[in-house]
Short mmCIF file of C-alpha atoms and ligand atoms in Angstrom, two decimals:
data_model
loop_
_atom_site.label_atom_id
_atom_site.label_comp_id
_atom_site.label_asym_id
_atom_site.label_seq_id
_atom_site.Cartn_x
_atom_site.Cartn_y
_atom_site.Cartn_z
CA MET A 1 86.24 136.62 106.20
CA LYS A 2 84.81 133.47 107.74
CA LYS A 3 87.12 132.11 110.42
CA ARG A 4 88.76 128.88 109.36
CA SER A 5 87.67 125.89 111.42
CA THR A 6 90.09 124.17 113.75
CA PHE A 7 89.96 120.99 115.76
CA GLY A 8 88.90 121.57 119.37
CA SER A 9 91.04 119.84 122.00
CA THR A 10 94.35 118.03 121.53
CA PHE A 11 92.57 114.78 122.21
CA GLY A 12 89.96 115.72 119.62
CA THR A 13 92.71 116.43 117.10
CA VAL A 14 94.35 113.08 117.77
CA ALA A 15 90.96 111.37 117.56
CA VAL A 16 90.09 112.93 114.21
CA VAL A 17 93.49 112.24 112.67
CA GLY A 18 93.26 108.79 114.29
CA GLY A 19 89.86 108.35 112.66
CA SER A 20 91.46 108.76 109.27
CA VAL A 21 94.52 106.60 109.90
CA ILE A 22 92.89 103.77 111.84
CA GLY A 23 90.68 101.84 109.52
CA LEU A 24 90.56 98.83 107.26
CA GLY A 25 94.26 99.30 106.65
CA ASN A 26 94.96 98.14 110.21
CA ILE A 27 92.30 95.53 110.77
CA TRP A 28 91.78 94.08 107.32
CA ARG A 29 94.89 94.86 105.29
CA PHE A 30 97.82 94.70 107.71
CA PRO A 31 97.28 91.10 108.90
CA TYR A 32 97.09 89.61 105.44
CA ILE A 33 99.96 91.72 104.06
CA ALA A 34 102.08 90.70 107.07
CA GLY A 35 100.98 87.11 106.49
CA GLN A 36 101.99 87.16 102.85
CA ASN A 37 105.33 88.83 103.55
CA GLY A 38 106.86 86.74 106.26
CA GLY A 39 105.09 87.79 109.48
CA ALA A 40 107.50 89.05 112.12
CA ALA A 41 110.26 90.05 109.70
CA PHE A 42 107.74 92.18 107.88
CA ILE A 43 106.57 93.78 111.12
CA LEU A 44 110.12 94.78 112.05
CA ILE A 45 110.64 96.40 108.67
CA TYR A 46 107.22 98.00 108.97
CA ILE A 47 108.06 99.64 112.32
CA CYS A 48 111.38 100.99 110.97
CA VAL A 49 109.62 102.40 107.91
CA ALA A 50 106.94 104.01 110.10
CA LEU A 51 109.49 105.79 112.29
CA LEU A 52 112.09 106.74 109.71
CA ILE A 53 109.93 107.51 106.71
CA SER A 54 106.26 107.87 107.57
CA VAL A 55 106.46 110.10 110.65
CA PRO A 56 108.67 112.68 108.86
CA ILE A 57 106.26 112.67 105.90
CA MET A 58 103.28 113.15 108.20
CA LEU A 59 105.07 116.06 109.90
CA SER A 60 105.84 117.58 106.50
CA GLU A 61 102.24 117.29 105.36
CA PHE A 62 100.94 118.80 108.62
CA SER A 63 103.42 121.68 108.32
CA ILE A 64 102.52 122.45 104.71
CA GLY A 65 98.82 122.43 105.60
CA ARG A 66 99.13 124.52 108.73
CA ALA A 67 101.33 127.07 106.96
CA ALA A 68 98.96 127.33 103.98
CA GLN A 69 95.65 127.31 105.87
CA SER A 70 93.91 125.97 102.80
CA ASN A 71 92.89 122.74 101.09
CA SER A 72 95.68 120.54 99.79
CA MET A 73 95.42 121.68 96.15
CA ARG A 74 95.98 125.31 96.95
CA ALA A 75 98.41 124.57 99.76
CA TYR A 76 101.18 123.42 97.43
CA ALA A 77 100.81 126.53 95.26
CA LYS A 78 100.47 128.86 98.23
CA VAL A 79 103.49 127.61 100.15
CA SER A 80 105.76 127.49 97.08
CA GLY A 81 104.38 130.51 95.27
CA ARG A 82 104.25 128.41 92.09
CA LYS A 83 101.14 126.95 90.53
CA GLY A 84 102.84 123.93 88.99
CA TRP A 85 103.20 122.29 92.41
CA GLN A 86 99.46 121.81 92.51
CA ALA A 87 100.22 118.66 90.51
CA ILE A 88 101.00 116.93 93.82
CA GLY A 89 97.49 117.84 94.92
CA TYR A 90 96.00 116.38 91.73
CA LEU A 91 97.86 113.11 92.17
CA GLY A 92 96.61 112.91 95.76
CA ILE A 93 93.04 113.50 94.68
CA ALA A 94 93.24 110.76 92.04
CA THR A 95 94.74 108.40 94.61
CA ALA A 96 92.11 109.13 97.26
CA PHE A 97 89.35 108.65 94.69
CA THR A 98 90.70 105.28 93.56
CA ILE A 99 91.18 104.06 97.13
CA LEU A 100 87.67 105.13 98.02
CA SER A 101 86.27 102.80 95.38
CA PHE A 102 87.76 99.54 96.63
CA TYR A 103 87.68 100.68 100.26
CA SER A 104 83.89 100.97 100.01
CA VAL A 105 83.66 97.44 98.68
CA ILE A 106 85.47 96.00 101.71
CA ALA A 107 83.50 98.21 104.08
CA GLY A 108 80.42 96.86 102.30
CA TRP A 109 81.53 93.30 103.12
CA GLY A 110 81.73 94.47 106.73
CA LEU A 111 78.11 95.66 106.56
CA GLU A 112 77.01 92.24 105.28
CA PHE A 113 78.77 90.74 108.29
CA ILE A 114 76.91 93.06 110.65
CA LYS A 115 73.72 91.69 109.18
CA GLU A 116 74.96 88.10 109.39
CA SER A 117 76.09 88.65 112.97
CA PHE A 118 72.62 89.80 113.93
CA THR A 119 70.94 86.88 112.22
CA GLY A 120 73.57 84.51 113.62
CA GLU A 121 74.02 83.06 110.14
CA PHE A 122 77.60 81.88 110.49
CA MET A 123 77.38 80.87 114.15
CA SER A 124 76.66 77.27 113.32
CA MET A 125 79.09 76.99 110.40
CA ASP A 126 82.49 75.35 110.29
CA ALA A 127 85.52 76.92 108.57
CA GLY A 128 84.72 75.39 105.17
CA GLN A 129 81.13 76.53 105.25
CA ILE A 130 82.13 80.04 106.26
CA LYS A 131 84.42 80.22 103.25
CA ALA A 132 81.77 78.86 100.89
CA ASN A 133 79.26 81.32 102.32
CA PHE A 134 81.63 84.25 101.80
CA ASP A 135 82.58 83.21 98.26
CA ALA A 136 78.91 82.84 97.37
CA PHE A 137 78.20 86.33 98.73
CA VAL A 138 81.05 87.95 96.76
CA GLY A 139 80.14 85.86 93.70
CA THR A 140 76.62 87.28 93.48
CA GLY A 141 78.01 90.66 92.50
CA TRP A 142 74.81 92.48 93.35
CA GLN A 143 74.97 91.94 97.10
CA PRO A 144 78.39 93.58 97.55
CA ILE A 145 77.20 96.34 95.18
CA LEU A 146 74.21 97.00 97.38
CA TRP A 147 76.27 97.21 100.55
CA SER A 148 78.98 99.42 99.04
CA THR A 149 76.28 101.72 97.70
CA LEU A 150 74.90 102.02 101.20
CA PHE A 151 78.36 102.69 102.58
CA ILE A 152 79.12 105.41 100.01
CA VAL A 153 75.74 107.05 100.60
CA GLY A 154 76.48 107.07 104.35
CA THR A 155 79.93 108.55 103.79
CA ALA A 156 78.50 111.15 101.41
CA PHE A 157 75.84 112.05 103.94
CA ILE A 158 78.46 112.87 106.57
CA VAL A 159 80.71 114.75 104.15
CA GLY A 160 77.75 116.59 102.64
CA THR A 161 76.56 117.86 106.00
CA GLY A 162 80.05 118.81 107.20
CA VAL A 163 82.41 116.58 109.13
CA GLU A 164 83.83 118.57 111.98
CA LYS A 165 81.63 118.48 115.03
CA GLY A 166 80.00 115.15 114.39
CA ILE A 167 83.20 113.40 113.44
CA GLU A 168 85.37 114.87 116.16
CA ARG A 169 82.87 114.01 118.87
CA PHE A 170 82.15 110.61 117.34
CA ASN A 171 85.83 109.70 117.11
CA LYS A 172 86.49 110.58 120.73
CA TYR A 173 84.30 107.67 121.78
CA ALA A 174 84.69 105.33 118.85
CA MET A 175 88.48 105.12 118.87
CA PRO A 176 89.04 104.07 122.51
CA LEU A 177 86.17 101.62 122.23
CA MET A 178 87.70 100.01 119.18
CA PHE A 179 91.01 99.70 120.97
CA LEU A 180 89.32 98.02 123.92
CA ILE A 181 87.53 95.45 121.77
CA LEU A 182 90.72 94.57 119.96
CA VAL A 183 92.56 94.05 123.25
CA VAL A 184 89.81 91.74 124.47
CA MET A 185 89.96 89.80 121.22
CA ALA A 186 93.72 89.52 121.33
CA VAL A 187 93.51 88.30 124.95
CA ASN A 188 90.88 85.78 123.94
CA SER A 189 93.08 84.43 121.19
CA VAL A 190 95.66 83.50 123.85
CA THR A 191 93.26 80.73 124.85
CA LEU A 192 93.15 79.21 121.35
CA SER A 193 95.09 76.09 120.50
CA GLY A 194 96.98 77.79 117.70
CA PHE A 195 98.18 80.66 119.88
CA LYS A 196 101.80 79.54 120.06
CA GLU A 197 102.08 79.04 116.34
CA GLY A 198 100.21 82.27 115.58
CA ALA A 199 102.24 84.36 117.99
CA ALA A 200 105.49 82.84 116.71
CA PHE A 201 104.46 83.69 113.18
CA LEU A 202 104.01 87.32 114.22
CA LEU A 203 106.92 87.63 116.63
CA LYS A 204 109.71 85.36 115.36
CA PRO A 205 111.31 86.94 112.34
CA ASP A 206 112.20 84.76 109.35
CA PHE A 207 114.23 86.91 107.03
CA SER A 208 114.34 84.35 104.26
CA LYS A 209 111.15 85.82 102.81
CA VAL A 210 112.43 89.36 102.84
CA THR A 211 113.36 90.99 99.56
CA ILE A 212 113.59 94.60 98.45
CA ARG A 213 109.99 94.29 97.39
CA THR A 214 109.09 93.53 101.01
CA VAL A 215 110.45 96.95 101.99
CA LEU A 216 108.40 98.60 99.24
CA THR A 217 105.33 96.69 100.39
CA ALA A 218 105.96 97.75 104.01
CA MET A 219 106.30 101.33 102.88
CA GLY A 220 103.14 101.17 100.78
CA GLN A 221 101.26 99.65 103.71
CA SER A 222 102.65 102.21 106.16
CA PHE A 223 101.67 105.14 103.92
CA PHE A 224 98.22 103.64 103.34
CA SER A 225 97.71 103.00 107.01
CA LEU A 226 98.81 106.50 107.99
CA SER A 227 96.79 108.14 105.19
CA LEU A 228 99.92 109.69 103.67
CA GLY A 229 100.81 110.87 100.20
CA MET A 230 97.38 112.12 99.18
CA GLY A 231 96.91 115.46 100.85
CA ILE A 232 94.75 114.27 103.71
CA MET A 233 97.28 115.31 106.34
CA VAL A 234 97.79 118.61 104.52
CA THR A 235 94.08 119.32 104.85
CA TYR A 236 93.95 118.13 108.45
CA GLY A 237 97.16 120.05 109.20
CA SER A 238 95.35 123.21 108.22
CA TYR A 239 92.86 122.55 111.03
CA ILE A 240 95.51 122.02 113.69
CA ARG A 241 95.71 125.04 115.98
CA THR A 242 98.91 127.05 115.90
CA GLY A 243 99.87 126.22 119.48
CA ARG A 244 99.68 122.44 119.13
CA ASN A 245 102.65 120.11 119.25
CA MET A 246 102.94 118.45 115.83
CA PHE A 247 105.50 115.90 117.01
CA GLY A 248 103.18 114.82 119.80
CA ILE A 249 100.23 114.37 117.45
CA ALA A 250 102.20 112.55 114.73
CA GLY A 251 103.92 110.34 117.31
CA THR A 252 100.73 109.42 119.16
CA VAL A 253 98.81 108.68 116.00
CA THR A 254 101.61 106.56 114.55
CA VAL A 255 102.07 104.54 117.74
CA ALA A 256 98.31 103.99 118.06
CA ASP A 257 98.06 102.99 114.40
CA THR A 258 100.93 100.50 114.68
CA CYS A 259 99.63 99.04 117.96
CA ILE A 260 96.19 98.50 116.50
CA ALA A 261 97.64 96.82 113.41
CA ILE A 262 99.74 94.47 115.53
CA LEU A 263 96.85 93.81 117.92
CA SER A 264 94.72 92.85 114.92
CA GLY A 265 97.44 90.44 113.90
CA LEU A 266 97.54 89.03 117.43
CA ALA A 267 93.78 88.60 117.40
CA ILE A 268 93.80 86.91 114.00
CA PHE A 269 96.86 84.71 113.51
CA PRO A 270 96.33 82.33 116.43
CA ALA A 271 92.88 81.72 114.97
CA VAL A 272 94.41 81.23 111.52
CA PHE A 273 96.54 78.42 112.88
CA SER A 274 93.82 77.02 115.13
CA PHE A 275 91.42 76.67 112.23
CA GLY A 276 93.93 75.50 109.69
CA ILE A 277 93.63 78.53 107.40
CA ASN A 278 96.64 79.41 105.31
CA PRO A 279 98.34 82.48 106.87
CA THR A 280 99.26 83.75 103.42
CA SER A 281 95.67 83.80 102.19
CA GLY A 282 94.78 87.19 100.77
CA PRO A 283 92.22 89.95 101.23
CA ASP A 284 89.42 87.79 102.59
CA LEU A 285 91.51 86.67 105.60
CA VAL A 286 89.65 88.78 108.17
CA PHE A 287 86.27 87.86 106.77
CA LEU A 288 87.02 84.16 107.12
CA THR A 289 88.94 83.90 110.35
CA LEU A 290 87.05 86.32 112.53
CA PRO A 291 83.65 84.72 111.91
CA ASN A 292 85.40 81.47 112.76
CA ILE A 293 86.52 82.81 116.11
CA PHE A 294 83.09 84.24 116.85
CA ALA A 295 81.40 80.96 116.03
CA GLN A 296 83.55 79.25 118.69
CA MET A 297 83.57 81.94 121.35
CA ALA A 298 81.31 82.12 124.36
CA GLY A 299 79.04 85.09 123.63
CA GLY A 300 80.46 85.13 120.12
CA GLN A 301 77.39 86.61 118.54
CA VAL A 302 77.43 89.72 120.71
CA PHE A 303 81.13 90.09 120.08
CA SER A 304 80.63 89.63 116.40
CA VAL A 305 78.03 92.39 116.18
CA MET A 306 80.27 94.69 118.19
CA PHE A 307 83.33 93.97 116.13
CA PHE A 308 81.73 94.48 112.75
CA VAL A 309 80.01 97.65 113.93
CA LEU A 310 83.40 98.91 115.03
CA LEU A 311 84.95 97.88 111.74
CA PHE A 312 82.25 99.94 110.10
CA VAL A 313 82.94 102.94 112.34
CA ALA A 314 86.67 102.68 111.69
CA SER A 315 86.16 102.48 107.96
CA ILE A 316 83.63 105.27 107.68
CA THR A 317 85.81 107.76 109.57
CA SER A 318 88.59 106.92 107.10
CA SER A 319 86.40 107.04 104.02
CA VAL A 320 85.07 110.42 105.09
CA SER A 321 88.62 111.75 104.93
CA LEU A 322 89.11 110.15 101.49
CA LEU A 323 85.93 111.65 100.11
CA GLU A 324 86.55 115.00 101.76
CA VAL A 325 89.80 115.59 99.87
CA VAL A 326 88.09 115.12 96.50
CA VAL A 327 84.92 116.99 97.47
CA ALA A 328 86.88 119.99 98.78
CA TRP A 329 88.60 120.24 95.42
CA VAL A 330 85.42 119.94 93.32
CA HIS A 331 83.57 122.30 95.66
CA GLU A 332 86.19 125.02 95.46
CA GLU A 333 87.63 124.67 91.99
CA PHE A 334 84.35 124.04 90.11
CA LYS A 335 82.32 126.30 92.37
CA LEU A 336 79.75 123.61 93.07
CA LYS A 337 77.81 123.69 96.31
CA ARG A 338 79.16 121.31 98.90
CA ARG A 339 76.22 118.94 98.66
CA ALA A 340 76.27 118.91 94.85
CA ALA A 341 80.02 118.31 94.83
CA THR A 342 79.54 115.43 97.27
CA ALA A 343 76.82 113.91 95.11
CA VAL A 344 78.97 114.10 91.95
CA VAL A 345 82.10 112.66 93.57
CA GLY A 346 80.11 110.05 95.51
CA PHE A 347 78.44 108.90 92.31
CA GLY A 348 81.80 108.66 90.53
CA ALA A 349 83.25 106.60 93.38
CA LEU A 350 80.19 104.39 93.32
CA CYS A 351 80.67 103.64 89.60
CA LEU A 352 84.23 102.51 90.27
CA ALA A 353 83.10 100.49 93.30
CA VAL A 354 80.55 98.69 91.12
CA LEU A 355 83.33 97.76 88.69
CA CYS A 356 85.36 96.41 91.63
CA CYS A 357 82.42 94.28 92.80
CA LEU A 358 81.70 92.93 89.33
CA SER A 359 85.36 92.14 88.76
CA GLN A 360 85.25 89.69 91.66
CA MET A 361 82.51 87.54 90.24
CA PRO A 362 83.68 84.17 88.93
CA ASP A 363 84.86 84.36 85.30
CA SER A 364 84.60 88.14 85.23
CA ALA A 365 86.34 89.73 82.26
CA LEU A 366 87.01 92.91 84.23
CA ARG A 367 90.71 92.35 84.64
CA VAL A 368 93.92 94.24 84.16
CA GLY A 369 96.50 91.64 83.18
CA SER A 370 96.27 88.83 85.68
CA LEU A 371 94.55 90.92 88.36
CA ASP A 372 90.87 91.65 88.90
CA ILE A 373 90.13 95.39 89.03
CA PHE A 374 89.67 95.36 92.80
CA THR A 375 93.15 93.90 93.37
CA PHE A 376 94.59 96.07 90.61
CA PHE A 377 93.35 99.28 92.30
CA ASP A 378 94.71 98.11 95.64
CA LYS A 379 98.16 97.39 94.18
CA LEU A 380 98.21 100.43 91.88
CA THR A 381 97.56 102.81 94.76
CA SER A 382 99.66 101.24 97.50
CA LEU A 383 102.68 100.20 95.43
CA TYR A 384 102.79 103.11 93.00
CA MET A 385 100.51 106.12 93.49
CA ILE A 386 100.96 106.56 97.24
CA PRO A 387 104.76 106.14 97.25
CA VAL A 388 105.04 108.64 94.36
CA GLY A 389 102.81 111.03 96.33
CA GLY A 390 105.01 110.57 99.40
CA PHE A 391 108.15 111.12 97.31
CA LEU A 392 106.81 114.37 95.86
CA VAL A 393 105.82 115.60 99.32
CA VAL A 394 109.33 115.19 100.71
CA ILE A 395 110.91 116.73 97.61
CA PHE A 396 108.52 119.63 98.03
CA ALA A 397 109.09 119.97 101.78
CA GLY A 398 112.86 119.50 101.58
CA TRP A 399 113.79 121.40 98.43
CA ILE A 400 111.01 123.79 97.50
CA VAL A 401 109.70 125.11 100.81
CA LYS A 402 112.06 127.34 102.78
CA LYS A 403 113.73 125.55 105.68
CA LYS A 404 112.69 128.32 108.07
CA LEU A 405 109.03 127.81 107.25
CA MET A 406 109.32 124.06 107.84
CA ARG A 407 111.16 124.64 111.11
CA ASP A 408 108.65 127.24 112.34
CA GLU A 409 105.66 125.06 111.57
CA MET A 410 107.07 121.72 112.65
CA THR A 411 108.46 123.01 115.95
CA THR A 412 105.57 125.45 116.55
CA TYR A 413 107.98 128.39 116.37
CA GLY A 414 110.65 126.72 118.47
CA ARG A 415 108.34 125.48 121.20
CA TYR A 416 108.41 121.73 120.64
CA GLY A 417 110.94 119.28 119.28
CA THR A 418 113.66 121.62 118.01
CA SER A 419 116.32 118.93 118.34
CA LEU A 420 113.98 116.39 116.72
CA PHE A 421 113.65 118.79 113.80
CA ASP A 422 117.40 118.54 113.25
CA ILE A 423 116.96 114.79 112.75
CA VAL A 424 113.73 114.91 110.78
CA TYR A 425 114.73 117.61 108.31
CA PRO A 426 117.78 115.84 106.82
CA LEU A 427 115.66 112.68 106.61
CA VAL A 428 113.07 114.59 104.62
CA LYS A 429 115.58 116.35 102.43
CA PHE A 430 118.04 113.57 101.62
CA VAL A 431 117.41 110.14 103.08
CA ILE A 432 113.71 109.56 102.36
CA PRO A 433 113.73 110.70 98.72
CA ILE A 434 116.73 108.46 98.03
CA ILE A 435 115.12 105.44 99.72
CA ILE A 436 111.77 105.88 97.98
CA ALA A 437 113.41 106.48 94.59
CA ALA A 438 115.69 103.45 94.96
CA LEU A 439 112.82 101.16 96.01
CA PHE A 440 110.73 102.43 93.20
CA LEU A 441 113.35 102.15 90.46
CA ASN A 442 114.11 98.67 91.74
CA GLU A 443 110.44 97.78 91.39
CA LEU A 444 110.38 99.07 87.83
CA GLY A 445 113.49 97.04 87.06
CA LEU A 446 115.50 100.18 86.26
CA PHE A 447 117.88 99.77 89.16
CA LYS A 448 119.12 96.64 90.83
CA TRP A 449 119.96 96.63 94.51
N1 LIG B 1 94.41 104.98 106.69
C1 LIG B 1 93.18 104.30 106.39
C2 LIG B 1 93.27 102.88 106.88
O1 LIG B 1 94.30 102.46 107.39
O2 LIG B 1 92.29 102.17 106.71
C3 LIG B 1 92.83 104.29 104.95
C4 LIG B 1 93.06 105.55 104.27
C5 LIG B 1 92.35 106.66 104.67
C6 LIG B 1 94.01 105.60 103.32
C7 LIG B 1 92.63 107.85 104.08
C8 LIG B 1 94.30 106.77 102.73
C9 LIG B 1 93.61 107.88 103.13
F1 LIG B 1 93.90 109.00 102.57
#
C-alpha cells in the first residue's frame, strides 16, 4: 500500500495548519465583525470562546483524523464503526463548498487591489473617492467575476497538482512574512491621529452592545477563523505524525491566529477613526481603510503591493484547504481522477461565486430575504452551518468515540498534556455541546436566555 503522506517538520505542520486558519477571516472579517459587535467587549468574548470552545474542538478533529488516517468522510465512519456518522462529513463538505464561493469573491477583490496598487490608482484619491472607486468596481459585476475566476483557477491548479510539498514549503516563508508586515502596519498606525480613539475602541470594553447573539457571532467567527466544523482539521490531523504534540500545535496555531486578527484590528481601527469611516461599516471595511492608509503613508505604494500580495497568499492557502476537502471526497467516492475532480468542484464553486458577484450589483434581484446572496452565504455558514458542524464534532468525540481512543490520540499515548486532557475532555463531552445548543436554540427563538 502507498504510504500515507505526513507533514515534515513540526514547524512545517504549524505552517500548513496556519496556512488554512490564517486568511481573510483574520484580516478582512475579524476587524469588521469586531467593529459591528462592540470592539473590545467582542474581543474578550472572542478570546474566551477560542480557548474554551475552539481549541478543544480543534484537538478533537485532529484526534479523529490521526486515529482514522483517512479523509474526513471516511474518518467518522472508521472511528465509530458506523456509516451514519459520515453525515458530519457531508455537512462539512457542503459548508466548505459554500464558503469557497464567497471567499473567492473577496480574494478576487484583493487581486484587483494588487493591480491597483501597481498602477497607483488609489494613491491620489481621498476617502470618498476610494469608496466610490470600490463601489463602481463591485457594481460592474464582471470585474469581480473575472478576478474570482482567476483566483479559483489558481486554487484549483495547486489542489490539482497536489498540495503538500509546495504548500508546506510556501507557508514556511509566507506566514512569518505576513506577520512581520502586519506588525509594521500596526506600528505605523500608532502615528495616525486617530490612534487613541482606534485603540480605545479595540481595547476598552463596552458591554452595552453585548447580547447572546454576540457570543454566537464570536463563536461563528472563531470557528471560521480556525477552520473548524468542516473536516479540514480531520484531514490535516491525518497528516500529523504520530509523535507530534497536538496540544502544542493547536495552541500555537490558535495564539497566532488570534494575534494576527487583533493586529489587523490594530492596523485598521486607528485609520478608521483618522479618516472618519464608520467603525461599524461592513465587509468592505478593509478595502476602504487600507487603501486610505497606503495613500497617506511614505512609501505607501510599495507597502500596498506587499500587503495585497500577502492577503492573496493568506487567502489562497486557506482556499486550498477548502477546495481540498471537497475534491478529496469527489476523487475518492466518485472515483474521478484528482485533476478531473478538481475541475468539476472548481467549476461548481465558480458558478456560486458568479452568483455572489452578480448579487452585489445595484438593484440585483439575487437576494434571500433582505440579504444579497454573498451576505446570505456568509451568515448561513458562520452562524448556522459551522456551529452545527462543531456541535456534531464534539458530540461525536465525546459520546461516540471511546474515551481511550481520544486520550491516546490527544495526548500522543500519554506523552503530552495528560492533565490538560482531563480538562479538555469534560469540556468536549458536556460543556461545549450545552453552550453551542443553548446559543443556537436562542438564535432560533426556541429558548430564551
Ligand atoms: N480560516 C480561514 C480564514 O480565517 O480565512 C478561512 C477558512 C479556511 C474557513 C478553511 C474554513 C475553512 F475550512
